[in-house]
């Protein structure tokens, strides 16, 4: 009878963890954290508004960049309430259902970002392999349908995850390892077999990030082979230079992802601080660094930022 009751029991809330060992410094860490979110949201917002307003940027490459910026904003907004709640107000509780919602959107936006990076890799393949047919291959319709496929795949693949968690009983610890809800972190607190969750999680990762990473590697292999066939050294450098921003975006996304995955699987002996820092890097680094990378490489975005600063200065002087 007791087991039957336990099988239907769930915590009303989970306790989030900030950065272990630095609790006394949360007040001072709140301001840099707030600045990070401002950079992420404002930076990606500027990219989107610049692409929208500059007709010269109405090309497939920048449409995909706009999708990437939207995914980055989504990731930042998913974690913002719980992160600022901990570091600004020392509020460490999150309702069970709210945790499932946050978990769903974090993994969905992460899958969207991975899919967009594949689309951007294909964009570079077409631009370098057959630049004369670039506009006829990657039409606005193709870009639109690609975006719909990326969104649909992410939504459908992640959709079962909260329901698989919802069916599990939780009646022991309710303390999560991070400042937000991740599937692996919530799953480990369950008081029943999580084999189905683990199996589905593995399938979902292979179907999204696993296949995406292989597609990106194959794309760059094809790009390198095409570039090596260019006769002039200047032409080769010019072709490779168009891939620098995307290569940085891929590394910014996949290096923290691989790091947090390895730590979850093999880093049981590591300190909680390491786990927390890697998880924060996984979700905060891409939204912050991607706008910086693309701003440095795109003069139209730099010009837009300059205009904003000038307008702000004029307004302040008035």
CSV table of C-alpha atoms in Angstrom, one decimal:
chain,number,residue,atom,x,y,z
A,1,UNK,CA,0.0,0.0,0.0
A,2,UNK,CA,2.9,2.3,0.9
A,3,UNK,CA,4.6,1.6,-2.5
A,4,UNK,CA,1.4,2.4,-4.3
A,5,UNK,CA,1.1,5.7,-2.6
A,6,UNK,CA,4.7,6.5,-3.3
A,7,UNK,CA,4.2,5.7,-7.0
A,8,UNK,CA,1.8,8.7,-7.3
A,9,UNK,CA,3.7,11.1,-5.1
A,10,UNK,CA,5.5,14.2,-6.4
A,11,UNK,CA,7.1,17.1,-4.8
A,12,UNK,CA,5.2,20.4,-5.0
A,13,UNK,CA,8.4,22.2,-5.8
A,14,UNK,CA,12.1,21.7,-6.4
A,15,UNK,CA,15.0,23.5,-4.7
A,16,UNK,CA,17.4,25.1,-7.1
A,17,UNK,CA,21.1,25.4,-6.5
A,18,UNK,CA,23.1,28.5,-7.4
A,19,UNK,CA,26.9,28.2,-7.3
A,20,UNK,CA,27.9,25.9,-4.4
A,21,UNK,CA,30.4,27.5,-2.0
A,22,UNK,CA,29.8,31.0,-3.2
A,23,UNK,CA,26.5,31.7,-1.4
A,24,UNK,CA,27.9,34.6,0.5
A,25,UNK,CA,28.9,36.4,-2.7
A,26,UNK,CA,25.6,36.1,-4.5
A,27,UNK,CA,24.8,39.8,-4.0
A,28,UNK,CA,28.0,40.8,-5.8
A,29,UNK,CA,27.5,38.2,-8.5
A,30,UNK,CA,24.0,39.4,-9.2
A,31,UNK,CA,25.3,42.5,-11.1
A,32,UNK,CA,27.6,40.7,-13.5
A,33,UNK,CA,24.9,38.1,-14.1
A,34,UNK,CA,22.4,40.9,-14.9
A,35,UNK,CA,24.9,42.4,-17.3
A,36,UNK,CA,25.3,39.0,-19.0
A,37,UNK,CA,21.6,38.8,-19.6
A,38,UNK,CA,21.4,42.4,-20.9
A,39,UNK,CA,24.2,41.7,-23.3
A,40,UNK,CA,22.5,38.5,-24.5
A,41,UNK,CA,19.1,40.0,-25.0
A,42,UNK,CA,20.2,43.4,-26.3
A,43,UNK,CA,22.9,42.0,-28.6
A,44,UNK,CA,20.6,39.4,-30.2
A,45,UNK,CA,17.8,42.0,-30.4
A,46,UNK,CA,20.1,44.4,-32.3
A,47,UNK,CA,21.1,41.6,-34.7
A,48,UNK,CA,17.4,40.8,-35.4
A,49,UNK,CA,16.4,44.5,-35.9
A,50,UNK,CA,19.5,45.2,-38.1
A,51,UNK,CA,18.7,42.2,-40.4
A,52,UNK,CA,15.1,43.4,-40.5
A,53,UNK,CA,15.9,47.0,-41.4
A,54,UNK,CA,18.9,46.6,-43.7
A,55,UNK,CA,17.8,45.4,-47.1
A,56,UNK,CA,21.4,44.4,-48.0
A,57,UNK,CA,21.1,41.7,-45.3
A,58,UNK,CA,18.0,40.1,-46.7
A,59,UNK,CA,19.9,37.0,-47.8
A,60,UNK,CA,19.7,33.4,-46.6
A,61,UNK,CA,22.9,33.6,-44.5
A,62,UNK,CA,21.4,36.5,-42.4
A,63,UNK,CA,18.0,35.0,-42.3
A,64,UNK,CA,19.6,31.9,-40.6
A,65,UNK,CA,21.5,34.3,-38.4
A,66,UNK,CA,18.2,35.9,-37.4
A,67,UNK,CA,16.9,32.4,-36.4
A,68,UNK,CA,20.1,31.8,-34.4
A,69,UNK,CA,19.6,35.1,-32.5
A,70,UNK,CA,15.9,34.1,-31.8
A,71,UNK,CA,17.0,30.8,-30.4
A,72,UNK,CA,19.7,32.5,-28.3
A,73,UNK,CA,17.1,34.9,-26.9
A,74,UNK,CA,14.8,32.0,-26.1
A,75,UNK,CA,17.6,30.2,-24.2
A,76,UNK,CA,18.4,33.3,-22.2
A,77,UNK,CA,14.8,34.0,-21.4
A,78,UNK,CA,14.2,30.4,-20.2
A,79,UNK,CA,16.8,30.6,-17.5
A,80,UNK,CA,16.5,34.3,-16.6
A,81,UNK,CA,13.6,34.0,-14.0
A,82,UNK,CA,15.2,31.3,-12.0
A,83,UNK,CA,18.8,32.6,-12.2
A,84,UNK,CA,17.9,36.1,-11.2
A,85,UNK,CA,15.6,34.8,-8.5
A,86,UNK,CA,18.5,33.0,-6.9
A,87,UNK,CA,21.2,35.6,-7.2
A,88,UNK,CA,19.1,38.8,-6.8
A,89,UNK,CA,16.4,37.7,-4.3
A,90,UNK,CA,17.8,34.4,-2.9
A,91,UNK,CA,14.6,32.7,-4.0
A,92,UNK,CA,15.5,29.0,-4.7
A,93,UNK,CA,12.2,27.3,-5.2
A,94,UNK,CA,10.5,26.4,-8.4
A,95,UNK,CA,7.1,24.6,-8.7
A,96,UNK,CA,7.1,21.1,-10.1
A,97,UNK,CA,5.1,22.0,-13.2
A,98,UNK,CA,7.0,25.2,-13.7
A,99,UNK,CA,10.2,23.2,-13.6
A,100,UNK,CA,8.8,20.9,-16.3
A,101,UNK,CA,7.9,23.9,-18.5
A,102,UNK,CA,11.3,25.4,-18.1
A,103,UNK,CA,13.0,22.1,-18.9
A,104,UNK,CA,10.9,21.7,-22.0
A,105,UNK,CA,11.7,25.2,-23.4
A,106,UNK,CA,15.5,24.9,-22.5
A,107,UNK,CA,15.8,21.6,-24.4
A,108,UNK,CA,13.6,22.9,-27.3
A,109,UNK,CA,15.5,26.1,-27.9
A,110,UNK,CA,18.8,24.1,-27.6
A,111,UNK,CA,17.6,21.7,-30.3
A,112,UNK,CA,16.5,24.6,-32.4
A,113,UNK,CA,19.9,26.3,-32.2
A,114,UNK,CA,21.6,23.0,-33.1
A,115,UNK,CA,19.3,22.7,-36.2
A,116,UNK,CA,20.0,26.3,-37.2
A,117,UNK,CA,23.7,25.7,-37.1
A,118,UNK,CA,23.3,22.8,-39.5
A,119,UNK,CA,21.3,25.1,-41.9
A,120,UNK,CA,24.0,27.7,-41.7
A,121,UNK,CA,26.6,25.1,-42.5
A,122,UNK,CA,24.6,24.1,-45.6
A,123,UNK,CA,24.3,27.8,-46.5
A,124,UNK,CA,28.1,28.0,-46.5
A,125,UNK,CA,28.4,24.8,-48.6
A,126,UNK,CA,26.2,26.2,-51.3
A,127,UNK,CA,27.9,29.7,-51.2
A,128,UNK,CA,31.4,28.2,-51.7
A,129,UNK,CA,30.5,25.2,-53.9
A,130,UNK,CA,28.2,27.0,-56.4
A,131,UNK,CA,28.1,30.7,-55.7
A,132,UNK,CA,26.4,31.5,-59.1
A,133,UNK,CA,23.4,29.4,-58.1
A,134,UNK,CA,23.3,30.4,-54.5
A,135,UNK,CA,20.2,32.6,-54.9
A,136,UNK,CA,18.3,30.0,-56.9
A,137,UNK,CA,19.1,27.1,-54.5
A,138,UNK,CA,18.4,28.9,-51.3
A,139,UNK,CA,15.3,30.9,-52.1
A,140,UNK,CA,13.2,32.6,-49.5
A,141,UNK,CA,10.7,29.7,-49.7
A,142,UNK,CA,13.5,27.2,-49.0
A,143,UNK,CA,14.7,29.2,-46.0
A,144,UNK,CA,11.2,29.4,-44.7
A,145,UNK,CA,10.5,25.7,-45.0
A,146,UNK,CA,13.9,25.0,-43.4
A,147,UNK,CA,13.0,27.1,-40.4
A,148,UNK,CA,9.6,25.3,-40.1
A,149,UNK,CA,11.3,21.9,-40.2
A,150,UNK,CA,13.9,23.0,-37.5
A,151,UNK,CA,11.1,24.3,-35.2
A,152,UNK,CA,8.8,21.3,-35.8
A,153,UNK,CA,11.6,18.8,-35.1
A,154,UNK,CA,12.6,20.4,-31.9
A,155,UNK,CA,9.1,20.8,-30.6
A,156,UNK,CA,8.1,17.2,-31.5
A,157,UNK,CA,11.3,15.5,-30.2
A,158,UNK,CA,11.3,17.3,-26.8
A,159,UNK,CA,7.5,17.2,-26.3
A,160,UNK,CA,7.4,13.7,-24.6
A,161,UNK,CA,10.1,14.6,-22.1
A,162,UNK,CA,8.0,16.5,-19.5
A,163,UNK,CA,5.4,13.7,-19.6
A,164,UNK,CA,8.0,11.0,-19.1
A,165,UNK,CA,9.2,13.0,-16.0
A,166,UNK,CA,5.6,13.6,-14.8
A,167,UNK,CA,4.9,9.9,-14.5
A,168,UNK,CA,7.8,9.3,-12.1
A,169,UNK,CA,7.5,9.4,-8.3
A,170,UNK,CA,9.6,11.9,-6.3
A,171,UNK,CA,9.5,11.5,-2.5
A,172,UNK,CA,13.2,11.7,-1.4
A,173,UNK,CA,15.5,14.6,-2.2
A,174,UNK,CA,14.1,17.6,-4.2
A,175,UNK,CA,17.4,19.5,-4.5
A,176,UNK,CA,18.5,20.1,-8.1
A,177,UNK,CA,22.2,20.6,-9.0
A,178,UNK,CA,21.7,23.7,-11.1
A,179,UNK,CA,20.0,27.1,-11.2
A,180,UNK,CA,17.4,25.8,-13.7
A,181,UNK,CA,15.8,22.5,-14.7
A,182,UNK,CA,17.5,20.0,-17.0
A,183,UNK,CA,16.1,16.6,-17.9
A,184,UNK,CA,19.1,14.7,-16.6
A,185,UNK,CA,19.2,16.6,-13.3
A,186,UNK,CA,15.4,16.1,-12.6
A,187,UNK,CA,15.5,12.5,-13.7
A,188,UNK,CA,18.2,11.5,-11.2
A,189,UNK,CA,15.9,12.5,-8.3
A,190,UNK,CA,13.2,10.0,-9.3
A,191,UNK,CA,12.5,7.1,-6.9
A,192,UNK,CA,11.7,4.6,-9.7
A,193,UNK,CA,13.4,3.1,-12.8
A,194,UNK,CA,14.3,5.8,-15.3
A,195,UNK,CA,15.3,3.4,-18.0
A,196,UNK,CA,12.6,4.7,-20.4
A,197,UNK,CA,13.6,8.3,-19.8
A,198,UNK,CA,17.3,7.5,-20.3
A,199,UNK,CA,16.6,5.6,-23.5
A,200,UNK,CA,14.3,8.3,-24.9
A,201,UNK,CA,16.8,11.0,-23.9
A,202,UNK,CA,19.6,9.2,-25.7
A,203,UNK,CA,17.4,8.8,-28.8
A,204,UNK,CA,16.5,12.5,-28.8
A,205,UNK,CA,20.1,13.6,-28.4
A,206,UNK,CA,21.2,11.3,-31.3
A,207,UNK,CA,18.4,12.5,-33.5
A,208,UNK,CA,19.1,16.1,-32.9
A,209,UNK,CA,22.5,17.1,-31.7
A,210,UNK,CA,24.2,13.9,-32.7
A,211,UNK,CA,23.0,13.9,-36.3
A,212,UNK,CA,23.5,17.7,-36.5
A,213,UNK,CA,27.1,17.6,-35.4
A,214,UNK,CA,27.9,14.9,-38.0
A,215,UNK,CA,26.1,16.9,-40.7
A,216,UNK,CA,28.2,20.0,-39.7
A,217,UNK,CA,31.4,17.9,-39.8
A,218,UNK,CA,30.6,16.5,-43.3
A,219,UNK,CA,29.7,20.0,-44.5
A,220,UNK,CA,33.0,21.4,-43.5
A,221,UNK,CA,34.8,18.4,-45.0
A,222,UNK,CA,33.1,19.2,-48.3
A,223,UNK,CA,33.9,22.9,-47.9
A,224,UNK,CA,37.6,22.2,-47.3
A,225,UNK,CA,37.7,19.9,-50.3
A,226,UNK,CA,36.1,22.6,-52.5
A,227,UNK,CA,38.3,25.3,-51.1
A,228,UNK,CA,41.5,23.3,-51.8
A,229,UNK,CA,40.4,23.1,-55.4
A,230,UNK,CA,40.5,26.9,-55.8
A,231,UNK,CA,43.6,27.9,-57.7
A,232,UNK,CA,44.6,31.1,-56.0
A,233,UNK,CA,45.7,31.4,-52.4
A,234,UNK,CA,43.8,34.6,-52.0
A,235,UNK,CA,40.6,33.0,-53.3
A,236,UNK,CA,41.0,30.2,-50.7
A,237,UNK,CA,41.5,32.6,-47.8
A,238,UNK,CA,38.5,34.7,-49.0
A,239,UNK,CA,36.3,31.5,-49.1
A,240,UNK,CA,37.4,30.3,-45.7
A,241,UNK,CA,36.9,33.8,-44.2
A,242,UNK,CA,33.2,33.5,-44.9
A,243,UNK,CA,33.1,30.5,-42.6
A,244,UNK,CA,34.9,32.0,-39.6
A,245,UNK,CA,31.7,33.4,-37.8
A,246,UNK,CA,29.8,30.1,-38.3
A,247,UNK,CA,32.8,28.0,-37.1
A,248,UNK,CA,33.0,30.2,-33.9
A,249,UNK,CA,29.2,29.7,-33.4
A,250,UNK,CA,29.6,26.0,-33.7
A,251,UNK,CA,32.4,25.8,-31.2
A,252,UNK,CA,30.6,28.2,-28.8
A,253,UNK,CA,27.6,25.9,-28.8
A,254,UNK,CA,29.1,22.4,-29.0
A,255,UNK,CA,32.2,22.7,-26.7
A,256,UNK,CA,30.1,23.6,-23.5
A,257,UNK,CA,27.5,21.0,-24.6
A,258,UNK,CA,30.1,18.3,-24.9
A,259,UNK,CA,31.6,19.4,-21.6
A,260,UNK,CA,28.4,19.3,-19.6
A,261,UNK,CA,27.5,15.9,-21.2
A,262,UNK,CA,30.9,14.4,-20.3
A,263,UNK,CA,30.7,15.7,-16.7
A,264,UNK,CA,27.1,14.3,-16.2
A,265,UNK,CA,28.3,10.9,-17.5
A,266,UNK,CA,31.8,10.6,-16.1
A,267,UNK,CA,32.3,13.4,-13.6
A,268,UNK,CA,30.5,12.0,-10.6
A,269,UNK,CA,33.7,12.6,-8.5
A,270,UNK,CA,34.0,16.3,-9.5
A,271,UNK,CA,32.9,19.0,-7.2
A,272,UNK,CA,29.3,20.5,-7.4
A,273,UNK,CA,31.0,23.8,-8.3
A,274,UNK,CA,32.4,22.3,-11.5
A,275,UNK,CA,28.9,20.8,-12.5
A,276,UNK,CA,27.3,24.2,-11.8
A,277,UNK,CA,29.8,26.2,-13.8
A,278,UNK,CA,29.7,23.9,-16.8
A,279,UNK,CA,25.9,23.9,-16.9
A,280,UNK,CA,25.8,27.7,-16.7
A,281,UNK,CA,28.4,28.0,-19.5
A,282,UNK,CA,26.3,25.6,-21.6
A,283,UNK,CA,23.3,27.9,-21.5
A,284,UNK,CA,24.8,31.4,-21.1
A,285,UNK,CA,27.9,31.3,-23.3
A,286,UNK,CA,26.2,31.0,-26.7
A,287,UNK,CA,23.6,33.8,-26.2
A,288,UNK,CA,26.4,36.2,-25.1
A,289,UNK,CA,29.2,35.3,-27.5
A,290,UNK,CA,27.3,34.8,-30.7
A,291,UNK,CA,26.2,38.5,-31.0
A,292,UNK,CA,29.7,39.6,-30.3
A,293,UNK,CA,31.2,37.3,-32.9
A,294,UNK,CA,28.7,38.3,-35.6
A,295,UNK,CA,29.0,42.0,-34.7
A,296,UNK,CA,32.7,41.9,-35.2
A,297,UNK,CA,32.3,40.3,-38.6
A,298,UNK,CA,29.3,42.3,-39.9
A,299,UNK,CA,29.8,46.0,-40.6
A,300,UNK,CA,26.0,46.7,-40.9
A,301,UNK,CA,25.5,45.4,-37.3
A,302,UNK,CA,28.5,47.5,-36.1
A,303,UNK,CA,27.0,50.6,-37.7
A,304,UNK,CA,23.6,49.9,-36.1
A,305,UNK,CA,25.3,49.7,-32.6
A,306,UNK,CA,27.1,53.0,-33.3
A,307,UNK,CA,23.8,54.7,-34.2
A,308,UNK,CA,22.2,53.4,-31.0
A,309,UNK,CA,25.1,54.8,-28.9
A,310,UNK,CA,25.0,58.1,-30.7
A,311,UNK,CA,21.2,58.4,-30.2
A,312,UNK,CA,21.5,57.5,-26.5
A,313,UNK,CA,24.2,60.1,-26.0
A,314,UNK,CA,22.2,62.8,-27.7
A,315,UNK,CA,19.1,61.9,-25.6
A,316,UNK,CA,21.2,62.0,-22.4
A,317,UNK,CA,22.6,65.4,-23.3
A,318,UNK,CA,19.1,66.8,-23.7
